Every structure is written in C-alpha cells, then in structure tokens.
PDB file of C-alpha atoms in Angstrom:
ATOM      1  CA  UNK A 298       7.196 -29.556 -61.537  1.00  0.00           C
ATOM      2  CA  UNK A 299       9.234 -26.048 -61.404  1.00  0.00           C
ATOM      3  CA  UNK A 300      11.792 -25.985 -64.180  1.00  0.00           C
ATOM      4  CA  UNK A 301      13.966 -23.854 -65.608  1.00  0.00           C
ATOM      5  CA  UNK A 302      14.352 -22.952 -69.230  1.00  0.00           C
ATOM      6  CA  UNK A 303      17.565 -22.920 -71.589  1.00  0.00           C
ATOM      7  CA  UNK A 304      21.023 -23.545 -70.258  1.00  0.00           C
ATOM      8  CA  UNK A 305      19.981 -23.280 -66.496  1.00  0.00           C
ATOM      9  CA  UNK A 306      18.330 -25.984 -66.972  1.00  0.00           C
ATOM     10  CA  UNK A 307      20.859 -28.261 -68.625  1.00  0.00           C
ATOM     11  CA  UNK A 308      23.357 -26.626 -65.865  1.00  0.00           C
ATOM     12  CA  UNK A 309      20.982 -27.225 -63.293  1.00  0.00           C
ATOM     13  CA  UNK A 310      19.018 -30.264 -64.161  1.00  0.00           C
ATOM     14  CA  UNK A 311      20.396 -32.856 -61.607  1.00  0.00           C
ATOM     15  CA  UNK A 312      19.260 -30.424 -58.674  1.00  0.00           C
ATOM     16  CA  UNK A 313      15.857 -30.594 -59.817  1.00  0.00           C
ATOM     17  CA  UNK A 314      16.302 -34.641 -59.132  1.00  0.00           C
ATOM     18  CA  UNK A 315      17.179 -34.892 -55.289  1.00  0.00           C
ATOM     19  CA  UNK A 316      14.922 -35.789 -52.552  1.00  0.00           C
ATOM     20  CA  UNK A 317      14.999 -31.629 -51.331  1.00  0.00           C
ATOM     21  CA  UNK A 318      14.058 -30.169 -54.423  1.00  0.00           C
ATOM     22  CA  UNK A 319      11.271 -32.935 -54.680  1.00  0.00           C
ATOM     23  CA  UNK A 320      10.141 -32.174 -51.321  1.00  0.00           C
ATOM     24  CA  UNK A 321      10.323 -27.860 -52.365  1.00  0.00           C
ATOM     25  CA  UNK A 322       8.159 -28.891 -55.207  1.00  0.00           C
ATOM     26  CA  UNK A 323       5.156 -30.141 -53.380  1.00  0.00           C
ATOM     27  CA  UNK A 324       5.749 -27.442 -50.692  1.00  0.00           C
ATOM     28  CA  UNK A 325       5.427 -24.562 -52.736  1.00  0.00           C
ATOM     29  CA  UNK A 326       2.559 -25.959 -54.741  1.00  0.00           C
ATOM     30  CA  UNK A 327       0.604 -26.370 -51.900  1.00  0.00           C
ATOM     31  CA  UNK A 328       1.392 -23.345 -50.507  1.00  0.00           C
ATOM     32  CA  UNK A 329      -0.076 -21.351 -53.885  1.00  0.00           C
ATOM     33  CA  UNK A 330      -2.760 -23.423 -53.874  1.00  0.00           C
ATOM     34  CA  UNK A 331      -3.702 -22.697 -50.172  1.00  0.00           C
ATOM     35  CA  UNK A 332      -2.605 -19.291 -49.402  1.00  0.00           C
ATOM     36  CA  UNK A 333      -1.884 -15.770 -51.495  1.00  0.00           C
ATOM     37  CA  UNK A 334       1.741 -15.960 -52.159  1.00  0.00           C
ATOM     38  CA  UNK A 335       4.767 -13.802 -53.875  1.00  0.00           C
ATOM     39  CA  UNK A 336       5.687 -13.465 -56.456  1.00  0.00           C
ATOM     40  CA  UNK A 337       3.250 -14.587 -58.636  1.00  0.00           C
ATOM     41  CA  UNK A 338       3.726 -18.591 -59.406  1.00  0.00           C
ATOM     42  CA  UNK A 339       4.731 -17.934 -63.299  1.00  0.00           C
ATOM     43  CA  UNK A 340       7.684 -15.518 -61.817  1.00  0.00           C
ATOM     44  CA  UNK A 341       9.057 -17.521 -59.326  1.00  0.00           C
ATOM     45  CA  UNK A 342      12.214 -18.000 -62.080  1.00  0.00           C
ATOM     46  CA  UNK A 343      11.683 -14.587 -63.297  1.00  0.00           C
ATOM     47  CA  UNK A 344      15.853 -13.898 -62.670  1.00  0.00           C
ATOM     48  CA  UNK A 345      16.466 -16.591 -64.373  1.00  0.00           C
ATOM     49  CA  UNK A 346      14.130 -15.950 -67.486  1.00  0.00           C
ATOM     50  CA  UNK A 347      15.383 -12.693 -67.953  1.00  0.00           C
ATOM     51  CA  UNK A 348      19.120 -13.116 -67.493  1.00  0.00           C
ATOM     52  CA  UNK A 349      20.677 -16.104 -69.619  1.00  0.00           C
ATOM     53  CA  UNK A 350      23.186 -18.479 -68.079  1.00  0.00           C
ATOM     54  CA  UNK A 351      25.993 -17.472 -70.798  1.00  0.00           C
ATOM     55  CA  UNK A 352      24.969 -13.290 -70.080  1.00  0.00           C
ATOM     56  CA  UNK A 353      25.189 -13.464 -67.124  1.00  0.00           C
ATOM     57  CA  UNK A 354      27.644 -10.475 -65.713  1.00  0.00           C
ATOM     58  CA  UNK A 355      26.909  -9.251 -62.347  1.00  0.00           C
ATOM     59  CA  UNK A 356      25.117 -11.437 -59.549  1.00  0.00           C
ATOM     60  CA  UNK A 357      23.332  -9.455 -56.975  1.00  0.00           C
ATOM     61  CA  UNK A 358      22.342 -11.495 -53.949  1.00  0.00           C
ATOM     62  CA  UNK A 359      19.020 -10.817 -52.223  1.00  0.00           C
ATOM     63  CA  UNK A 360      17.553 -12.465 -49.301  1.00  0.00           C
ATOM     64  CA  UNK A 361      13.695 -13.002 -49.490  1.00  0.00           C
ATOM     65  CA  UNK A 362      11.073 -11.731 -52.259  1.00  0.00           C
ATOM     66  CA  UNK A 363       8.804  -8.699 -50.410  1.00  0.00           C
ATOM     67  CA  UNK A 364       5.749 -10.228 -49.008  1.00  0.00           C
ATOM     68  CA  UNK A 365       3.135  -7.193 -49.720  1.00  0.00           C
ATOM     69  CA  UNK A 366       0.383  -7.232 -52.399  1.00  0.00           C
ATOM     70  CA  UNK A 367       2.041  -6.274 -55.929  1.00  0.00           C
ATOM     71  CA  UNK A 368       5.611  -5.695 -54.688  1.00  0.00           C
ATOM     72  CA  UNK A 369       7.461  -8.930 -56.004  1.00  0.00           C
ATOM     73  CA  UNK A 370       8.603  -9.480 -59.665  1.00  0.00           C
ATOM     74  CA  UNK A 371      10.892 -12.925 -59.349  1.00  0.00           C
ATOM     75  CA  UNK A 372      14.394 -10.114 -58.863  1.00  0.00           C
ATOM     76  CA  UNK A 373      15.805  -9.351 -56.356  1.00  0.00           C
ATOM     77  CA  UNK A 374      15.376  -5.798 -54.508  1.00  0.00           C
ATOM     78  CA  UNK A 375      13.125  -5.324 -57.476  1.00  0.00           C
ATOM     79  CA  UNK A 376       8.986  -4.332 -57.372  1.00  0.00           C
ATOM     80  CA  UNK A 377       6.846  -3.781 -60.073  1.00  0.00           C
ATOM     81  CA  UNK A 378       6.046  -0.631 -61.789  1.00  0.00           C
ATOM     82  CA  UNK A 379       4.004   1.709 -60.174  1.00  0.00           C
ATOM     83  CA  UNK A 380       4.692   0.323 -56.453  1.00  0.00           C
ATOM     84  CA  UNK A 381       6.314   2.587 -54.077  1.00  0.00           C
ATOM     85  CA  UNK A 382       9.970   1.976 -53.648  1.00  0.00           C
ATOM     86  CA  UNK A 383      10.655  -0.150 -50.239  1.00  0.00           C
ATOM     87  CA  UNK A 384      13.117   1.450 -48.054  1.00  0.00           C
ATOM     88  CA  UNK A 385      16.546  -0.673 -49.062  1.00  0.00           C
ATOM     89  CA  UNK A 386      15.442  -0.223 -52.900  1.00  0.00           C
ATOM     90  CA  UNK A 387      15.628   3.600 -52.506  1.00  0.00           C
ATOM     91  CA  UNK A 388      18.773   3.370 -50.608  1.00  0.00           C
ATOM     92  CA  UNK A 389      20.242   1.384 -53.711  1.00  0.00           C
ATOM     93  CA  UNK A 390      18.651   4.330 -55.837  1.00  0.00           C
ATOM     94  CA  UNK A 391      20.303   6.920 -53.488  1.00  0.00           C
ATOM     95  CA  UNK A 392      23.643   5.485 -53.704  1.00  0.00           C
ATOM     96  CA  UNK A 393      23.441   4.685 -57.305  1.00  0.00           C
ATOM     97  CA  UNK A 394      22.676   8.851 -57.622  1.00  0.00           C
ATOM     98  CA  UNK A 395      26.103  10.033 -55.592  1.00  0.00           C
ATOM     99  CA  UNK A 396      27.916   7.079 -56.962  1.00  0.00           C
ATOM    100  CA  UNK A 397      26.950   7.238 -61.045  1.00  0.00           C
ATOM    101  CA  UNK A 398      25.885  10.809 -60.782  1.00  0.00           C
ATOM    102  CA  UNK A 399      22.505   9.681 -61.865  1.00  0.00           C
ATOM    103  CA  UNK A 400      18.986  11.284 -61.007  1.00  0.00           C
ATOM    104  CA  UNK A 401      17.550   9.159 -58.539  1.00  0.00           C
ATOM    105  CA  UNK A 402      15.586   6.200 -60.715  1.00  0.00           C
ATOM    106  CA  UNK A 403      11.456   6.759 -61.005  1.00  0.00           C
ATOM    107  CA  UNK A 404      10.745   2.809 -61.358  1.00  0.00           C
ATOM    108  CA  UNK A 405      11.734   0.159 -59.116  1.00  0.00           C
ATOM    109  CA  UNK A 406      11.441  -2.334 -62.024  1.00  0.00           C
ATOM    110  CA  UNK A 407      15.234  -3.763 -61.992  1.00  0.00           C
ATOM    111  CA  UNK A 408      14.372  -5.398 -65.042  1.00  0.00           C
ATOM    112  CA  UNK A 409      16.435  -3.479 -67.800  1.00  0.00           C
ATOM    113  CA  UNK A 410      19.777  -4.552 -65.129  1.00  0.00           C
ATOM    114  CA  UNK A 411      18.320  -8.167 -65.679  1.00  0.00           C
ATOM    115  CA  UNK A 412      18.625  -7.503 -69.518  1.00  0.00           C
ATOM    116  CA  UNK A 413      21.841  -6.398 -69.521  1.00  0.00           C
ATOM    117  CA  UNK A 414      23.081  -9.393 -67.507  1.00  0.00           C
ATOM    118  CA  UNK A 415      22.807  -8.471 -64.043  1.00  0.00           C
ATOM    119  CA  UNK A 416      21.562 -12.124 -62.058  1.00  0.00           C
ATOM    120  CA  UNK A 417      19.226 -10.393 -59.583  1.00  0.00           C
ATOM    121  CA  UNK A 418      18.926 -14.069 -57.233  1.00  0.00           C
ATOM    122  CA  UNK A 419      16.817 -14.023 -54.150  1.00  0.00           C
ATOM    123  CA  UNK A 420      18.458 -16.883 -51.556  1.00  0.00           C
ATOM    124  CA  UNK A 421      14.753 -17.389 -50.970  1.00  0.00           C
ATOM    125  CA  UNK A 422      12.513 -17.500 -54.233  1.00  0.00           C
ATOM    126  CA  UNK A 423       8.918 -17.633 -52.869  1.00  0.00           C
ATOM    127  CA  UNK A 424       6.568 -16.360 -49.757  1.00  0.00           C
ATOM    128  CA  UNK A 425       3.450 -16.449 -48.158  1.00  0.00           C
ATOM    129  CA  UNK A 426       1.631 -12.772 -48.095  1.00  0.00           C
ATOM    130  CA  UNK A 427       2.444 -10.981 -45.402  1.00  0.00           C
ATOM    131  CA  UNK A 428       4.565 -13.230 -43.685  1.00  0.00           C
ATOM    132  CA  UNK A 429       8.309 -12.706 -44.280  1.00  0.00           C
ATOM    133  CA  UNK A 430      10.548 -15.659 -44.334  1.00  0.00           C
ATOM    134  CA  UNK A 431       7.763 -17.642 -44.391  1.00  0.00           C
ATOM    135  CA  UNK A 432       9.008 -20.015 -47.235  1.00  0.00           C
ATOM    136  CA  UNK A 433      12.689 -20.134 -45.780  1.00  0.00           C
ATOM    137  CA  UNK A 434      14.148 -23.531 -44.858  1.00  0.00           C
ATOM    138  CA  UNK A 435      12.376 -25.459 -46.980  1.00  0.00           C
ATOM    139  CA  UNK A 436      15.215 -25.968 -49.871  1.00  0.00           C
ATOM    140  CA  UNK A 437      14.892 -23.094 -51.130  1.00  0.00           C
ATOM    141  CA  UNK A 438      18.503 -22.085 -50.165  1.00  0.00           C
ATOM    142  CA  UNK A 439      19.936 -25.201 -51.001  1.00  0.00           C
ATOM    143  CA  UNK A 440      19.093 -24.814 -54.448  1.00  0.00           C
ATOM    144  CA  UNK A 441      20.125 -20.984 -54.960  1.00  0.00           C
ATOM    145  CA  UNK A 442      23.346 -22.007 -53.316  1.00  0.00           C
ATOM    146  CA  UNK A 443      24.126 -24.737 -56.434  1.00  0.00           C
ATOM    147  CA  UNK A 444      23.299 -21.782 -58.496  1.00  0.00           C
ATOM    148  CA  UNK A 445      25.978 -19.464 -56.962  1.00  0.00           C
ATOM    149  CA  UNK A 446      28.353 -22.791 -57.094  1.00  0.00           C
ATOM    150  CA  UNK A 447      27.480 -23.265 -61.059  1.00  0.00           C
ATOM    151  CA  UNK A 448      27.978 -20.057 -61.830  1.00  0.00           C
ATOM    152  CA  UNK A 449      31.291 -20.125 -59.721  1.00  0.00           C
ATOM    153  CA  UNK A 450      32.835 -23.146 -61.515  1.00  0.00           C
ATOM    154  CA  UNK A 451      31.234 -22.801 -64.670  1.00  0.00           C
ATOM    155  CA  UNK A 452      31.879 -18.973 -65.942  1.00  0.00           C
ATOM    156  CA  UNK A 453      34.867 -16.923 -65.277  1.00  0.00           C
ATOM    157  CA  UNK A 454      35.352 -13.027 -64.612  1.00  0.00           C
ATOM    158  CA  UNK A 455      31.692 -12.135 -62.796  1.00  0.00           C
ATOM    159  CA  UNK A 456      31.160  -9.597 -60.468  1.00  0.00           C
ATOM    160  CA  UNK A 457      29.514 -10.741 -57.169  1.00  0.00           C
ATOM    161  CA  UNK A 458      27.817  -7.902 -55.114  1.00  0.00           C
ATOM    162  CA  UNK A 459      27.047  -8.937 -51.379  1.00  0.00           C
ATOM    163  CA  UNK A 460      25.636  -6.425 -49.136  1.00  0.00           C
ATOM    164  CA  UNK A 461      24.960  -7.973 -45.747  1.00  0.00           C
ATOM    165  CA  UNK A 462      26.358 -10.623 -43.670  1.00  0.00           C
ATOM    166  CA  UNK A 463      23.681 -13.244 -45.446  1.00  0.00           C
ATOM    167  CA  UNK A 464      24.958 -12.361 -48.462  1.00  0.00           C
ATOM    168  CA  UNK A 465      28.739 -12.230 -47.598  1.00  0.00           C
ATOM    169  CA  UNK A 466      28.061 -15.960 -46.475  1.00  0.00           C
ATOM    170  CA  UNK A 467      27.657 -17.130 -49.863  1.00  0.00           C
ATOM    171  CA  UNK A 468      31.036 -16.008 -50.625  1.00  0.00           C
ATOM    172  CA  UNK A 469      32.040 -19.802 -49.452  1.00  0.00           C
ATOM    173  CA  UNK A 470      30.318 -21.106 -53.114  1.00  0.00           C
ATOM    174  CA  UNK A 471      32.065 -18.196 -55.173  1.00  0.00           C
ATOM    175  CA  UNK A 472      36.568 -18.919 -56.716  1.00  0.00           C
ATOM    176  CA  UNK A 473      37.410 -15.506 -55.754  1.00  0.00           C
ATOM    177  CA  UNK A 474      40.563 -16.593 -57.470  1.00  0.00           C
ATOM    178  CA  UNK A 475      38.262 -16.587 -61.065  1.00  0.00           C
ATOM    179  CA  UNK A 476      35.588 -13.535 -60.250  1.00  0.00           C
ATOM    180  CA  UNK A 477      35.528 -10.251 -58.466  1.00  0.00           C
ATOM    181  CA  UNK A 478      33.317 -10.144 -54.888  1.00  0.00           C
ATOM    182  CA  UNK A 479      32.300  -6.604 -53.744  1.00  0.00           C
ATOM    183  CA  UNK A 480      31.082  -6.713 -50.226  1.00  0.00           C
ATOM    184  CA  UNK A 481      29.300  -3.823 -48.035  1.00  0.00           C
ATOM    185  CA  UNK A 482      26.670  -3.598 -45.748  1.00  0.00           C
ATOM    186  CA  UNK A 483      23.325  -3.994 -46.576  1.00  0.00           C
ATOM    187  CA  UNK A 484      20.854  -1.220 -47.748  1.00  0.00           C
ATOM    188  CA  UNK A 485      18.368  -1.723 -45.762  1.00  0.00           C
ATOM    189  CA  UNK A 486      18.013   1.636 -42.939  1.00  0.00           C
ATOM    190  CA  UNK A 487      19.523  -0.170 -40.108  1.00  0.00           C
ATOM    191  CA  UNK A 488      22.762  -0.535 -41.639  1.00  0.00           C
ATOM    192  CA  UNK A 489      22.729   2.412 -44.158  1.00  0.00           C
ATOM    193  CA  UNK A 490      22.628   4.902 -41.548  1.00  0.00           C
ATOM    194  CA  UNK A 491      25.314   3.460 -39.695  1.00  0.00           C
ATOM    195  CA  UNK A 492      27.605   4.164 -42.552  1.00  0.00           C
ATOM    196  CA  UNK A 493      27.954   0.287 -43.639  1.00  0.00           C
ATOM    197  CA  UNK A 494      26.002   1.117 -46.976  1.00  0.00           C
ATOM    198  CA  UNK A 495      26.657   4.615 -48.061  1.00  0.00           C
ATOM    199  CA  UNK A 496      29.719   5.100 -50.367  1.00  0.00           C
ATOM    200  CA  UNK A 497      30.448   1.513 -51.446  1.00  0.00           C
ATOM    201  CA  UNK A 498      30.486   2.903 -55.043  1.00  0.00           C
ATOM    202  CA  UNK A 499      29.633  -0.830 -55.791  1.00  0.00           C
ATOM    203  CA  UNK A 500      28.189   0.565 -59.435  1.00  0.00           C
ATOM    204  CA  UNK A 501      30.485   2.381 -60.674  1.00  0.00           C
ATOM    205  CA  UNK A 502      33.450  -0.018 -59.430  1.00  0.00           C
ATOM    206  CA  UNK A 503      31.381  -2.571 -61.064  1.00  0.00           C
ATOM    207  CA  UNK A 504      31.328  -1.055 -64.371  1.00  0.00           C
ATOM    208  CA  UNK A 505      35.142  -0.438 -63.856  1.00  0.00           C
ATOM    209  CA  UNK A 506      35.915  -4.491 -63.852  1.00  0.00           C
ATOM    210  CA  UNK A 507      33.658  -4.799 -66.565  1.00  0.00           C
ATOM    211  CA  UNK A 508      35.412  -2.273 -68.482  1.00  0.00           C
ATOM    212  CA  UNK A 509      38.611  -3.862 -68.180  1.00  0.00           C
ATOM    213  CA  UNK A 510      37.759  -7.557 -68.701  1.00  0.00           C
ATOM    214  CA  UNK A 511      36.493  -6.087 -71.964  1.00  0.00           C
ATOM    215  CA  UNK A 512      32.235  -6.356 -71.255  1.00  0.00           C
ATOM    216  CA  UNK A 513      29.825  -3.329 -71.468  1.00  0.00           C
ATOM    217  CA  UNK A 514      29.168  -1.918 -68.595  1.00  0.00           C
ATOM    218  CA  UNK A 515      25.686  -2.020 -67.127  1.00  0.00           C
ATOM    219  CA  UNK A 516      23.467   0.903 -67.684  1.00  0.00           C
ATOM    220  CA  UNK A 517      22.042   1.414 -63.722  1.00  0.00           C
ATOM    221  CA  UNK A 518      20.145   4.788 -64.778  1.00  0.00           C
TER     222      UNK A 518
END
C-alpha cells in the first residue's frame, strides 16, 4: 500500500485508513501496472520525502504532475535535470530573475527548494502518459487537501503560495489567522501575459516573512 515515511505518516496515518484512500490504492496500482505513468511509482511521495513535516516552511501548491516522458519528479512545477523547462516553470524562473535579481535558473530540478523546506504538493500526485488530468477525481485531492488541513492546524507561521484560482481554493483548509497566504495568478502563459503573474514578487516577499518570524530564507537561485 502507498505510505508515507516519518512524521507524515504518524500525522497522516488515519487517511491512509478510509474507504477513498483504499479505493486510490488499487486505482493507481493498476494504473502502473497497465499503462506508462508519471512520475515514476517510487516518487509519487517524492515532496514529501524530501521536505520533513517539522521543516516544512513554504507550501507551493501545484495542480497535476506533467504527463510527458521524463518531465515529472514527485514536486510540483518541478522536471528533472536535463528536460527542457515547460512554459509556467520558466515563467517562475523569469519572475524569480526581476524579483531576486537572480540569473535566470539552468535546471528545473526544484529539489534544493524541497531541501530547504519548501512543500512543493501537487493537488493531483499521479498520471497516465500523455493524458493530463487523467488520474484526477479519484481521491487524490481528498487526500492532499488533509495535508494542507494538517499542516494548517498542526504548524504555525508557513507561507502558502497560491497562484491560480485552483490553488486559491485551497485557501478554505489554511488559519490565515496562524500563516501567511500569498495569492497571484498562475504562471502558466495564459495568465502571465495578462499581467496576473508578472510582479507578484512572491520570492522575495516570501523570504521577507521568513526573515522576520526568525527562519532562513530560502535560497531560489
């Protein structure tokens, strides 16, 4: 059965109990064992492996994992080394330069953000090849939603980054009371160049609430 490792899982162990996560269990099984799917089946928890419950910082709220051969890692708006950057992942990048004054990043890899405690969650953890969405509705969302809740009630003073109305949706799970939500468009080209993206300076503000809670900043570069 899909697990989770350390304190996700003792935070998250009754979830893994229910009737839907039961039912997302056999689903996704079957569908690796039938069809070519993303990411590969030992990163389907890859945010969670490589940002602890208790580091956890920043959340960054994706949608879906990509769907083409090599692209997904298990983070969101993340592809492996080496693949060409999909179009909202260089919009992030673009951003990120104006905002941080940084050189626009050469890897897509998000994983040193992961490292430093950035919770990179797809809504959606798993799809077929070449067919977006294709593993949406199936529980899936119900369970990423109990991890937005956990993280909610259970740590205090994280920064929530939601870019897009699917994102800005979750904001029902999050105490804005205890954490900080940053909302903008998405990056994706349909809203970027309509201005809802560009000039968010979600980074740097980022690091700013960071620096005054006291926590390192994140190193976006």
């Amino acid at each position: 059965m899909l697990q989770l490792n350390g304190a996700w899982h003792s935070y998250l162990e009754s979830e893994f109990k229910k009737p839907y996560f039961e039912h997302l269990d056999i689903f996704v099984r079957a569908e690796y064992g039938l069809h070519p799917c993303y990411p590969p089946f030992n990163q389907i928890f890859n945010a969670f492996d490589r940002c602890a419950f208790e580091a956890v910082k920043v959340v960054i709220i994706g949608q879906d994992p990509y769907h083409g051969e090599g692209q997904a890692n298990g983070l969101c708006f993340s592809v492996n080394e080496g693949i060409p950057h999909p179009p909202s992942l260089k919009n992030i990048f673009k951003e990120l330069e104006t905002d941080m004054k940084l050189p626009y990043r050469s890897s897509g890899d998000l994983s040193s953000w992961a490292s430093q405690g950035v919770l990179l969650l797809n809504a959606t953890l798993s799809v077929r090849a070449n067919q977006a969405r294709s593993h949406q509705k199936q529980g899936w969302e119900k369970f990423t939603n109990a991890v937005i809740k956990t993280l909610s009630k259970e740590r205090s003073d994280l920064v929530f980054l939601l870019w897009g109305s699917f994102a800005k949706n979750k904001v029902r799970f999050i105490d804005t009371e205890k954490h900080t939500v940053l909302e903008s468009g998405h990056p994706s080209p349909l809203s970027a160049n309509r201005g809802y993206w560009f000039g968010n300076k979600h980074f740097s503000k980022t690091n700013a609430v960071l620096k005054s809670l006291g926590k390192t900043p994140i190193q976006w570069g």
